[in-house]
Coordinates of C-alpha atoms in Angstrom, one line a residue:
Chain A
X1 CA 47.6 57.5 -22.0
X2 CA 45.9 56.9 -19.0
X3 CA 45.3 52.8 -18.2
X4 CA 43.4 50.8 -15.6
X5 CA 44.2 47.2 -15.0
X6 CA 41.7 45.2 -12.9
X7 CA 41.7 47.8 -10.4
X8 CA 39.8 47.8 -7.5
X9 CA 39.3 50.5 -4.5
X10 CA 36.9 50.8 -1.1
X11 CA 36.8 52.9 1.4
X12 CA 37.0 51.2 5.2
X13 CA 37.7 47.7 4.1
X14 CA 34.2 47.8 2.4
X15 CA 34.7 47.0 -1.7
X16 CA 33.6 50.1 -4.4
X17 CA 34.1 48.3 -7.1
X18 CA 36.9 46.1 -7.9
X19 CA 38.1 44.3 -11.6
X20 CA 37.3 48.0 -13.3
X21 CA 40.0 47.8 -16.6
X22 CA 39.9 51.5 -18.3
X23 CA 41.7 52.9 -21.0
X24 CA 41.7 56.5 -22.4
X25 CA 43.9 56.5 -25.4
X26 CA 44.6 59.5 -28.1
X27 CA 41.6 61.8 -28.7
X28 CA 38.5 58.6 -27.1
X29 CA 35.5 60.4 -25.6
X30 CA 34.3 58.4 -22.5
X31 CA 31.2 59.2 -20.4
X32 CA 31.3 57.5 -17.3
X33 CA 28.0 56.9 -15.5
X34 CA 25.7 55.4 -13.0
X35 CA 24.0 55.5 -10.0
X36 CA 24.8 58.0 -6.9
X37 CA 27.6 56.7 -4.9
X38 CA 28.7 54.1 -7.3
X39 CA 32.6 54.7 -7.6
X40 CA 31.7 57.6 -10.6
X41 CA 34.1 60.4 -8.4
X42 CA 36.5 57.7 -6.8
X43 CA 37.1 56.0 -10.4
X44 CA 38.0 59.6 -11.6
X45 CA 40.3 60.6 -9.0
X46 CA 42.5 56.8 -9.6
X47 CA 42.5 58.4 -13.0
X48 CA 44.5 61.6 -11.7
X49 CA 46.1 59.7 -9.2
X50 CA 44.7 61.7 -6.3
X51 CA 43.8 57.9 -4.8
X52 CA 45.9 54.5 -5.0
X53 CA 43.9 51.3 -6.0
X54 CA 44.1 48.4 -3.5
X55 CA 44.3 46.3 -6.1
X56 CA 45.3 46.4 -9.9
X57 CA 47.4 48.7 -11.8
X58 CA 47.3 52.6 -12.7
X59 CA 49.2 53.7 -15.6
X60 CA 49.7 57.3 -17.1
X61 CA 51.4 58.1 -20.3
X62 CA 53.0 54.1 -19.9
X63 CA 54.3 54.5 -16.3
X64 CA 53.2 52.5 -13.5
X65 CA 51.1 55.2 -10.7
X66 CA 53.0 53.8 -7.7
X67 CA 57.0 53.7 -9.2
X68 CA 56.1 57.4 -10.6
X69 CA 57.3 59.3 -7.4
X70 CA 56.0 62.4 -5.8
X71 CA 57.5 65.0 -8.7
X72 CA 56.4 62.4 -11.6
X73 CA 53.1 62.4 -10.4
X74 CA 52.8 65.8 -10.7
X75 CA 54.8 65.6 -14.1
X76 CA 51.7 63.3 -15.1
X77 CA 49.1 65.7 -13.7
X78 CA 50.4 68.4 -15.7
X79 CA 49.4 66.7 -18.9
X80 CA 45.9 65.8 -17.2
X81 CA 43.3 68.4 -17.3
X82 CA 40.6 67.8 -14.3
X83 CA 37.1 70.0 -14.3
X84 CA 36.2 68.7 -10.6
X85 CA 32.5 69.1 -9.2
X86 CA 33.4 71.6 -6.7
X87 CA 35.6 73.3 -8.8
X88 CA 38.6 73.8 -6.3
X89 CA 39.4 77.4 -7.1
X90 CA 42.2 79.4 -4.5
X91 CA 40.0 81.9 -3.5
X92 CA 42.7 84.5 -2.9
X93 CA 43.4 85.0 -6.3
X94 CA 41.3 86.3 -8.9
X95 CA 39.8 84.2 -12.0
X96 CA 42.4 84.9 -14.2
X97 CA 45.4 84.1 -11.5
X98 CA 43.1 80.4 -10.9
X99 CA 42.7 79.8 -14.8
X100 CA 46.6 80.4 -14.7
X101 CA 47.4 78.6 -11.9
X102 CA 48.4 75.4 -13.9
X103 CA 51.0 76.9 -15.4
X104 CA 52.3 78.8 -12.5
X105 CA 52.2 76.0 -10.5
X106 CA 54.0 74.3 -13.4
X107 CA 56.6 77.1 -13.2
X108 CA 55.7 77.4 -16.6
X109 CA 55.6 80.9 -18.4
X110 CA 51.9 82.1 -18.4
X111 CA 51.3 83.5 -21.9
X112 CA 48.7 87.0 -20.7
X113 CA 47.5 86.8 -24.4
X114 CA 46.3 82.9 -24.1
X115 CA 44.9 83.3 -21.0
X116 CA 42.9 86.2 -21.9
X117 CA 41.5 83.8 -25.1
X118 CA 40.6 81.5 -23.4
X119 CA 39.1 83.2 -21.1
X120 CA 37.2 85.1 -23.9
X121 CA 36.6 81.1 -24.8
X122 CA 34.4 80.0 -21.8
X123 CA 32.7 83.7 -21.7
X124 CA 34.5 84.7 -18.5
X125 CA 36.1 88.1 -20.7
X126 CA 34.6 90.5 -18.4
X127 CA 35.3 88.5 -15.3
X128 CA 39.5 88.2 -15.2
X129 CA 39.7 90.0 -12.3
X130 CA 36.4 88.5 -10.4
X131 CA 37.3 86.3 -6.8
X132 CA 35.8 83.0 -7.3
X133 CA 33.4 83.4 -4.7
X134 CA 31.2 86.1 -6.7
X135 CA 30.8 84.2 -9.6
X136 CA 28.0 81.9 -10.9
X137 CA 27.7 78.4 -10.4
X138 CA 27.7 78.3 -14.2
X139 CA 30.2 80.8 -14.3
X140 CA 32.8 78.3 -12.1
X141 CA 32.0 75.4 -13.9
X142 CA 33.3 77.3 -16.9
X143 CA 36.9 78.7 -15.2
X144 CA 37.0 75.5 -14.2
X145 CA 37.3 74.2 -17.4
X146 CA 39.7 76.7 -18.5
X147 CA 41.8 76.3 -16.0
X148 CA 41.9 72.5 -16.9
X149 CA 42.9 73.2 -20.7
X150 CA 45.4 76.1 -20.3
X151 CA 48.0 73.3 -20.4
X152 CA 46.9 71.9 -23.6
X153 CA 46.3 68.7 -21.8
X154 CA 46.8 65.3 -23.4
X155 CA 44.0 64.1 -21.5
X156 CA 40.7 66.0 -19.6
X157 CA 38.3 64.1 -16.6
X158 CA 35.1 66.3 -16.1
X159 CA 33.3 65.5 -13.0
X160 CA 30.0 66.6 -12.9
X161 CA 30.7 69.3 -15.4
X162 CA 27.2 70.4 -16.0
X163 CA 25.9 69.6 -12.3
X164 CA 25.0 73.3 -11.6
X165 CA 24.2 74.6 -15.6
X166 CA 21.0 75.0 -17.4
X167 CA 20.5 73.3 -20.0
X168 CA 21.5 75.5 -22.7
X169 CA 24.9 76.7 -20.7
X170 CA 25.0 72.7 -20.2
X171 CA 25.4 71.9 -24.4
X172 CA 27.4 75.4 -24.8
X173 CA 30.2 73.5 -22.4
X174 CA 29.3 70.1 -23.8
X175 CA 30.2 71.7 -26.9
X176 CA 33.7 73.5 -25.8
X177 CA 34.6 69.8 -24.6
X178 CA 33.8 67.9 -28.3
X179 CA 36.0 71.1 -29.8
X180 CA 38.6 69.9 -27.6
X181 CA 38.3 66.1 -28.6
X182 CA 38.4 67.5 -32.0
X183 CA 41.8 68.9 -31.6
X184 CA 43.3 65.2 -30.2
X185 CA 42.6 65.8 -26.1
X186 CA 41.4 62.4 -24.7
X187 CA 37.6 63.1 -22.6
X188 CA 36.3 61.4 -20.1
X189 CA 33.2 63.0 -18.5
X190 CA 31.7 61.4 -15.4
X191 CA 27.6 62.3 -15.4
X192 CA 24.4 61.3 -14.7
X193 CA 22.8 63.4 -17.2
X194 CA 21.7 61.2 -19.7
X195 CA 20.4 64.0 -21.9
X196 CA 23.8 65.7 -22.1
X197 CA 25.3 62.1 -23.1
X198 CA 22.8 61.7 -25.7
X199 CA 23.6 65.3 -26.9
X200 CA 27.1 64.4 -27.4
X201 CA 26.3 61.2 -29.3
X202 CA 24.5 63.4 -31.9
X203 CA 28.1 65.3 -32.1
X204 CA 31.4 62.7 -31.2
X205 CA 31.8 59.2 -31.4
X206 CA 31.6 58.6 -27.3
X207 CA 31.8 55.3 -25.6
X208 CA 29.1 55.2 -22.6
X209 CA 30.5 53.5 -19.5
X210 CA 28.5 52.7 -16.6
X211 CA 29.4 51.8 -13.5
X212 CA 27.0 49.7 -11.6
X213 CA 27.4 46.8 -9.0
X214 CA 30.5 46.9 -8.1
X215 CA 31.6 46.3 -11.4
X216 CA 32.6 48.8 -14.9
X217 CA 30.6 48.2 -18.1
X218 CA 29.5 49.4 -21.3
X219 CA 26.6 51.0 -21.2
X220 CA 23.5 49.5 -23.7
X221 CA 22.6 51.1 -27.4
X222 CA 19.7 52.7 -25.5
X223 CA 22.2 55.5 -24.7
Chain B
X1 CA 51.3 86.2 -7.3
X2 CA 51.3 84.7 -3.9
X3 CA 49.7 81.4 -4.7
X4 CA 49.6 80.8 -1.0
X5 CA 47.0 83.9 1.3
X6 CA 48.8 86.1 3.3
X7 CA 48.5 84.6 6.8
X8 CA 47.4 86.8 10.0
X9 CA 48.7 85.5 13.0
X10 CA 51.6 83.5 12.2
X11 CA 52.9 86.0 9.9
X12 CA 52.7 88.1 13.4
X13 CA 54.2 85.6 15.6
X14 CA 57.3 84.7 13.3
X15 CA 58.7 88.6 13.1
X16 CA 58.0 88.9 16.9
X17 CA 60.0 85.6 18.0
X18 CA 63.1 86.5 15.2
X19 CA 63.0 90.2 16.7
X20 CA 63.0 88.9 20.7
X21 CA 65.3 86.1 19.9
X22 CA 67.9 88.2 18.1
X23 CA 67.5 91.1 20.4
X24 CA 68.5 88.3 22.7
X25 CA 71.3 86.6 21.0
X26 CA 73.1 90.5 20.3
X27 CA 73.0 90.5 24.0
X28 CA 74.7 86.9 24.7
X29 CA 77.2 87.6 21.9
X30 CA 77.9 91.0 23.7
X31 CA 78.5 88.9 26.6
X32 CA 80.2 86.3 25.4
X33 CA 82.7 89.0 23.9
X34 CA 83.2 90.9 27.0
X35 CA 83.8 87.5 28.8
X36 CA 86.2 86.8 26.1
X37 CA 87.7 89.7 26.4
X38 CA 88.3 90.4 30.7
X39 CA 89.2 86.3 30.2
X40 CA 92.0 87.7 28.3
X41 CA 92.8 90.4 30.2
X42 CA 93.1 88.7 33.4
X43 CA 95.1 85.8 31.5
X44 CA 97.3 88.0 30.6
X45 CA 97.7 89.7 33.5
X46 CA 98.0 86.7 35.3
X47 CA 101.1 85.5 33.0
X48 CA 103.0 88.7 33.1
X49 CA 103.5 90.0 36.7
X50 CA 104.1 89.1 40.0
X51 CA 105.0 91.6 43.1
X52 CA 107.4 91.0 45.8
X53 CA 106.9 92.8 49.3
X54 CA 109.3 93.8 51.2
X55 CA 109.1 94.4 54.7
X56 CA 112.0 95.4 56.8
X57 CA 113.4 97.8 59.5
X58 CA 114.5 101.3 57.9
X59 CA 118.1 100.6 58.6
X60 CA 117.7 97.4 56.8
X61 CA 115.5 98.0 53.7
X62 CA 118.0 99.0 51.0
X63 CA 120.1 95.9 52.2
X64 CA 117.0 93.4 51.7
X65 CA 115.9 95.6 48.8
X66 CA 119.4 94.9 47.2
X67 CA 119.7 91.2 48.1
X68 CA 116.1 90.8 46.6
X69 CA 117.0 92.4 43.1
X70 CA 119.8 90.1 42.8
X71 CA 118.2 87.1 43.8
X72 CA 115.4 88.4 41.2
X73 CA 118.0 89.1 38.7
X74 CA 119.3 85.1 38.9
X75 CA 116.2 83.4 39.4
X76 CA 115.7 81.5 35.9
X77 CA 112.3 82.8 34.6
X78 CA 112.1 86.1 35.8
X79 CA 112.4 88.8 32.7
X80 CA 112.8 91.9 34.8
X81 CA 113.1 93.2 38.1
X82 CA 111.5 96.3 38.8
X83 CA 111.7 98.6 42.3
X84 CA 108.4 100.9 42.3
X85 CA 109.7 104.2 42.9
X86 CA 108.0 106.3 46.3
X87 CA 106.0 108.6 43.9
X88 CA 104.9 105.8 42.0
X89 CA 104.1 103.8 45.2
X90 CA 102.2 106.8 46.5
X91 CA 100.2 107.4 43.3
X92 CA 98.7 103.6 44.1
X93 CA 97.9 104.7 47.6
X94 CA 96.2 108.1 46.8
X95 CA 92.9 106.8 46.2
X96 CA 92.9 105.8 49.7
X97 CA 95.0 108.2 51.6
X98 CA 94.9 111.3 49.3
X99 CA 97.5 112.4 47.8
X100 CA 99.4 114.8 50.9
X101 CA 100.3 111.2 52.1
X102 CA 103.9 111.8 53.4
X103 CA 105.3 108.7 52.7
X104 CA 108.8 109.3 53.9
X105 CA 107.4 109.6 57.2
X106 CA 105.7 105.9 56.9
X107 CA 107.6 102.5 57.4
X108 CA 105.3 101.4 54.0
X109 CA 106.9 98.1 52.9
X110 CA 108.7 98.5 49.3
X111 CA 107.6 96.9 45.9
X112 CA 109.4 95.0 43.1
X113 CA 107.6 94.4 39.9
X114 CA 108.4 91.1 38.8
X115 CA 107.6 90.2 34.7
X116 CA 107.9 86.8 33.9
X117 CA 109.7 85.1 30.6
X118 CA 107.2 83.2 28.4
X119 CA 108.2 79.9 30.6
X120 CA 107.7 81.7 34.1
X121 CA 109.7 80.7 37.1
X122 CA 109.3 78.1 39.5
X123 CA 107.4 80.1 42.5
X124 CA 107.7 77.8 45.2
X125 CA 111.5 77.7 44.7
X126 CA 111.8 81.3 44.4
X127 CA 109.7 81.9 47.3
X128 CA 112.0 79.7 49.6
X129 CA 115.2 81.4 48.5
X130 CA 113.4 84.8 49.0
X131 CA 112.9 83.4 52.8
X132 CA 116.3 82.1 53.6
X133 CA 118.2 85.4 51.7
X134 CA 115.9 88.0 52.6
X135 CA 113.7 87.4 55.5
X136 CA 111.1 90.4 55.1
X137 CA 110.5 89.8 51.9
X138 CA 107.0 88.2 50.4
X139 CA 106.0 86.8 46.5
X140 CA 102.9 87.7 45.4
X141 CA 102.6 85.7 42.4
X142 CA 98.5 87.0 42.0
X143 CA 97.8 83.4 41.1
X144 CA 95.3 82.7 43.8
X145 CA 93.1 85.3 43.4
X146 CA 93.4 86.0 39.4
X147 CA 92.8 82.3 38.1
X148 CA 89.3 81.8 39.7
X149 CA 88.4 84.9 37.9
X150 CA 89.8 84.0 34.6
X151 CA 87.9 80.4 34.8
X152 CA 84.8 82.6 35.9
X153 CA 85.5 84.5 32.7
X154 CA 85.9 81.5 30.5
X155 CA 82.4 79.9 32.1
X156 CA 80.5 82.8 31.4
X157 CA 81.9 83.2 28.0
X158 CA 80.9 79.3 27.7
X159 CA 77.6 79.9 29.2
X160 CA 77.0 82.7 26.8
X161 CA 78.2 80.7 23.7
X162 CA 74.9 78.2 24.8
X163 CA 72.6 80.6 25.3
X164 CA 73.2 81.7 21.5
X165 CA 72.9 77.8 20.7
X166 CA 70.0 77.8 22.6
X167 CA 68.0 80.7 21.4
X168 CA 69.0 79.6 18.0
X169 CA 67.2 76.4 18.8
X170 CA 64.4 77.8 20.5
X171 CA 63.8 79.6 17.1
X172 CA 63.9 77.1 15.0
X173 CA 61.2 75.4 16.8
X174 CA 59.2 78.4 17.4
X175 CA 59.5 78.7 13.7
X176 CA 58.4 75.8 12.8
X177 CA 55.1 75.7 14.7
X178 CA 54.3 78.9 13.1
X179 CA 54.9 77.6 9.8
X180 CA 53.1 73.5 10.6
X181 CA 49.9 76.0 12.0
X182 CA 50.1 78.5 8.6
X183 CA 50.6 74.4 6.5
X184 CA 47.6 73.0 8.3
X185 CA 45.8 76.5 7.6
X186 CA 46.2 76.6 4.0
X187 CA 45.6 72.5 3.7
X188 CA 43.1 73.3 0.7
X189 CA 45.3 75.4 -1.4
X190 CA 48.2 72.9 -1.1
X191 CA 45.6 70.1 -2.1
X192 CA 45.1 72.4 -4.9
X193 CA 48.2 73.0 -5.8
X194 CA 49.4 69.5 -6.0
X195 CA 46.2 68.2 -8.3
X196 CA 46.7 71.0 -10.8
X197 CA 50.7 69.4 -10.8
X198 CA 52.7 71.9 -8.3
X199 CA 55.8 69.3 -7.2
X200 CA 56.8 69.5 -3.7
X201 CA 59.5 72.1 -4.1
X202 CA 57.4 74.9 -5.7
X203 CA 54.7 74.4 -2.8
X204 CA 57.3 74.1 0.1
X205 CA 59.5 77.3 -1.8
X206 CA 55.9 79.9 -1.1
X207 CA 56.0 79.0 2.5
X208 CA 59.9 79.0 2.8
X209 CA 60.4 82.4 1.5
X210 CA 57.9 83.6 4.0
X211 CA 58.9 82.4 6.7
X212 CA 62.5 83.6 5.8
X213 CA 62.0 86.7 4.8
X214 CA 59.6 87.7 7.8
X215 CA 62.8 85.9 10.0
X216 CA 65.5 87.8 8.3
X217 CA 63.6 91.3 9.0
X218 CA 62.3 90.1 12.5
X219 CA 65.8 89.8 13.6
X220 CA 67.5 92.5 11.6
X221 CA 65.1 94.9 13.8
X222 CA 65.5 93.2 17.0
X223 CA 69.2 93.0 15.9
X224 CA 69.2 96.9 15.6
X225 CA 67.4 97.2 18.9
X226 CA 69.9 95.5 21.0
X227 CA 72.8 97.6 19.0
X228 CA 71.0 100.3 20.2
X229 CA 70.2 99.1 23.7
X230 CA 74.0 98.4 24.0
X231 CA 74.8 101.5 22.8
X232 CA 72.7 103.6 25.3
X233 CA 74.4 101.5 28.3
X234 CA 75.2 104.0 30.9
X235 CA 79.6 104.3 31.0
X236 CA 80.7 102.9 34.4
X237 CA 84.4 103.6 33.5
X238 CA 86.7 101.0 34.8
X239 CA 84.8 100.7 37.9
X240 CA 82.1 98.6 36.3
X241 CA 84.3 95.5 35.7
X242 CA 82.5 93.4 33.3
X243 CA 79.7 96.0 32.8
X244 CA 81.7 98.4 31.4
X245 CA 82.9 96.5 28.7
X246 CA 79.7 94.7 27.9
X247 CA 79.3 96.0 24.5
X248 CA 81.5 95.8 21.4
X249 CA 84.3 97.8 20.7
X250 CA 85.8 98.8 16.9
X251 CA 85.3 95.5 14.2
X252 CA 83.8 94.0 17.1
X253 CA 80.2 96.0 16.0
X254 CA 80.7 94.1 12.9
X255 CA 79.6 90.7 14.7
X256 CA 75.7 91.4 15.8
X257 CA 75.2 92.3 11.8
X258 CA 75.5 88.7 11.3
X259 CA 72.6 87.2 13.3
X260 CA 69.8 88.3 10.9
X261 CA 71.4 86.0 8.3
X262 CA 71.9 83.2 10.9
X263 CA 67.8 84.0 11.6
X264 CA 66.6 83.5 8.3
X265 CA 68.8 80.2 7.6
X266 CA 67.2 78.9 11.0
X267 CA 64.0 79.5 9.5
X268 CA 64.7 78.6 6.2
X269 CA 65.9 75.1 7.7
X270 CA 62.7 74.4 9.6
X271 CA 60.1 75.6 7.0
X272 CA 61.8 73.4 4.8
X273 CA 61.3 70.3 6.8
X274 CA 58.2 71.1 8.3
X275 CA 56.4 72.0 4.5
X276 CA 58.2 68.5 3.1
X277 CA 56.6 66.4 6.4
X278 CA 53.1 67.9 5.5
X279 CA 53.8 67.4 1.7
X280 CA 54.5 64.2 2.4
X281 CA 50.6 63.3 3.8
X282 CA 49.1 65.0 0.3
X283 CA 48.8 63.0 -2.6

């Protein structure tokens, strides 16, 4: 669904990493993860085509990132859920208006009934109507998640998902995302928390990659 | 939902500059109508009649009178020939001699009211056989002092017409740095927008109906303001010349209802473009 082909990407002429080759096919589980300031971030945002690799090839759902166009790109981000690190909620609009926001911005209809599930899903029931900036870190990690399922995406990148959880709200999440897998979504989960990656193991056949030196591999059997 | 935040000051600034600029354009177009309309006027005026003097001892006037009609009468391009009769004479003098003026008692020379055909006559030619057949008589075509006023006319009404272009302009550009300001302000929310899959269109749409719809009722009030300024102009009767009919008259009211539409297309037009230049620098 999603496909990386020798890709490479830097910032100001200096190389991030370069030969990375990625794919995220039906219902894989992928934790992505290494050191602070390897790529982790950049490699997920090639994935949702928020950045263009300098070199190689980005596919989504078979097409080619840069022949896709402005409105195809966004065609392949609505089949893409993303749980960023900061969250990126529209602070205007309440919790429920963000979770919904998808399928607004879509211009999709926005089924009150689902919304209000899966809001009841992540544990945000009593908190439809809450701005984002009142809430939780905990309790934005978890919108943000719902936000990036209301679509029923074929595909879901998690960055940092658990960065500001405890640990047990950190395996509650952990385990909304393997339900998800269950059902057929594709994962990929960018972390550092090697605790939460050996969690899932116990739970979901996941392939550990690690991104060190420049370069994309798989991570050892000590994971 | 609004998807994008209400905005403070350029929400502000865009009814202001629609209500000043169409408060301004009702005024050119009332302009540009009276213009139209004394252009007209004069035109016509200027087509339609001429005046011949005549001036001549008492014992000769109804001779010269006489010879005049007839050479007025065979003079290709004249349609009639007209004498003005003493009282009617003396009702054009009584706003400056009152109206006990005795005119029988004056040697005032006497007028014929000359209207042309559609092709007009040949003045200098008429002028010269008016000199060799009856001396004391003088053509006053009114074309020397009626066509400067009649290109005056047409200028202002063409000056007018550019002022409309020119607010129109003015407000698409004011417009547009309202909306680029209330883009760059809400740079987040479009990034937002376009990574949870918003195309281009939807984005540009929530800033383009704002802008429109605080256009369209920007300039349907200052629209209604200069309806209203024009209709509390003081009435200067005739003497006003181009004052007095600055304004419109009947259907003519009809024509300031239609710059609030124009507004909101103006800033319909420019939103647009400037939403899809900013769009274009977000991934």
């Amino acid at each position: 669904m999603i496909e990386l082909e020798t890709v490479a990407h830097g910032y100001d002429g200096a190389e991030l990493f370069s030969d990375v080759t990625l794919q995220l096919g039906d219902g894989s589980f992928h934790f992505l993860t290494g050191p602070s300031g390897a790529g982790k971030t950049t490699l997920l945002r090639l994935c949702y085509g928020e950045l263009v690799p300098t070199r190689g090839t980005v596919r989504f759902f078979g097409q080619d990132r840069r022949g896709l166009g402005r409105d195809g790109l966004a065609f392949a981000r609505q089949r893409i859920g993303v749980v960023h690190q900061d969250c990126r909620f529209l602070d205007h609009l309440s919790l429920r208006d963000n979770v919904a926001l998808p399928l607004i911005a879509g211009e999709r209809p926005v089924p009150d009934r689902d919304v209000d599930d899966l809001m009841a899903w992540v544990g945000l029931k009593g908190h439809v109507q809450a701005l984002p900036p009142s809430l939780s870190g905990g309790e934005r990690q978890r919108a943000a998640l719902a936000r990036a399922v209301i679509t029923s995406p074929e595909v879901l990148l998690a960055d940092e998902p658990t960065g500001n959880l405890d640990w047990d709200m950190s395996v509650r999440l952990l385990s909304l995302l393997i339900e998800l897998n269950r059902m057929g979504t594709a994962v990929l989960i960018a972390t550092h928390d090697l605790n939460l990656i050996r969690a899932a193991k116990a739970q979901v056949s996941a392939r550990v990659l690690r991104i060190a030196g420049r370069r994309l591999h798989l991570a050892g059997a000590e994971l | 939902m609004r998807v994008v935040p209400p905005a403070g000051q350029s929400a502000w600034l865009t009814l202001l500059i629609a209500g000043a600029m169409a408060f301004l354009c009702v005024f050119a177009l009332a302009l540009s109508v009276a213009a139209d309309r004394l252009a007209a006027r004069w035109g016509e005026a200027l087509s339609r009649t001429a005046t011949v003097r005549i001036s001549a001892p008492p014992t000769q006037m109804d001779e010269q009178t006489a010879i005049v009609l007839e050479v007025l009468r065979t003079t290709p391009g004249v349609a009639t020939a007209r004498l003005i009769p003493d009282d009617e004479q003396g009702a054009l003098l009584e706003p400056w001699f009152g109206p006990d003026l005795p005119l029988d008692l004056l040697a005032l020379p006497r007028l014929v009211e000359v209207t042309e055909t559609p092709e007009g006559f040949d003045a200098m030619g008429l002028r010269l056989r008016l000199a060799a057949e009856a001396p004391g008589a003088v053509l006053d075509d009114h074309t020397r002092w009626r066509r400067p006023l009649v290109e005056a006319a047409a200028r202002l009404r063409g000056l007018a017409v550019l002022s409309m272009v020119l607010i129109g302009g003015a407000t698409a550009a004011m417009v547009t740095l309202a909306a680029s300001a209330s883009l760059a302000a809400n740079a987040q929310v479009i990034a937002v927008l376009r990574l949870v899959g918003a195309r281009d269109r939807f984005i540009a749409r929530a800033f383009v109906r704002r802008f429109t719809l605080r256009a369209l009722i920007g300039a349907a009030l200052g629209t209604a303001a200069g309806m209203a300024a024009l209709l509390a102009m003081p009435d200067t009767g005739e003497s006003g010349g181009l004052l007095s009919g600055l304004g419109f008259a009947g259907p003519e009211w009809l024509y300031p209802l239609a710059v609030p539409p124009l507004a909101a297309v103006v800033a319909w037009a420019a939103t647009r473009a400037a939403a899809f230049r900013v769009l274009r620098g977000v991934t």
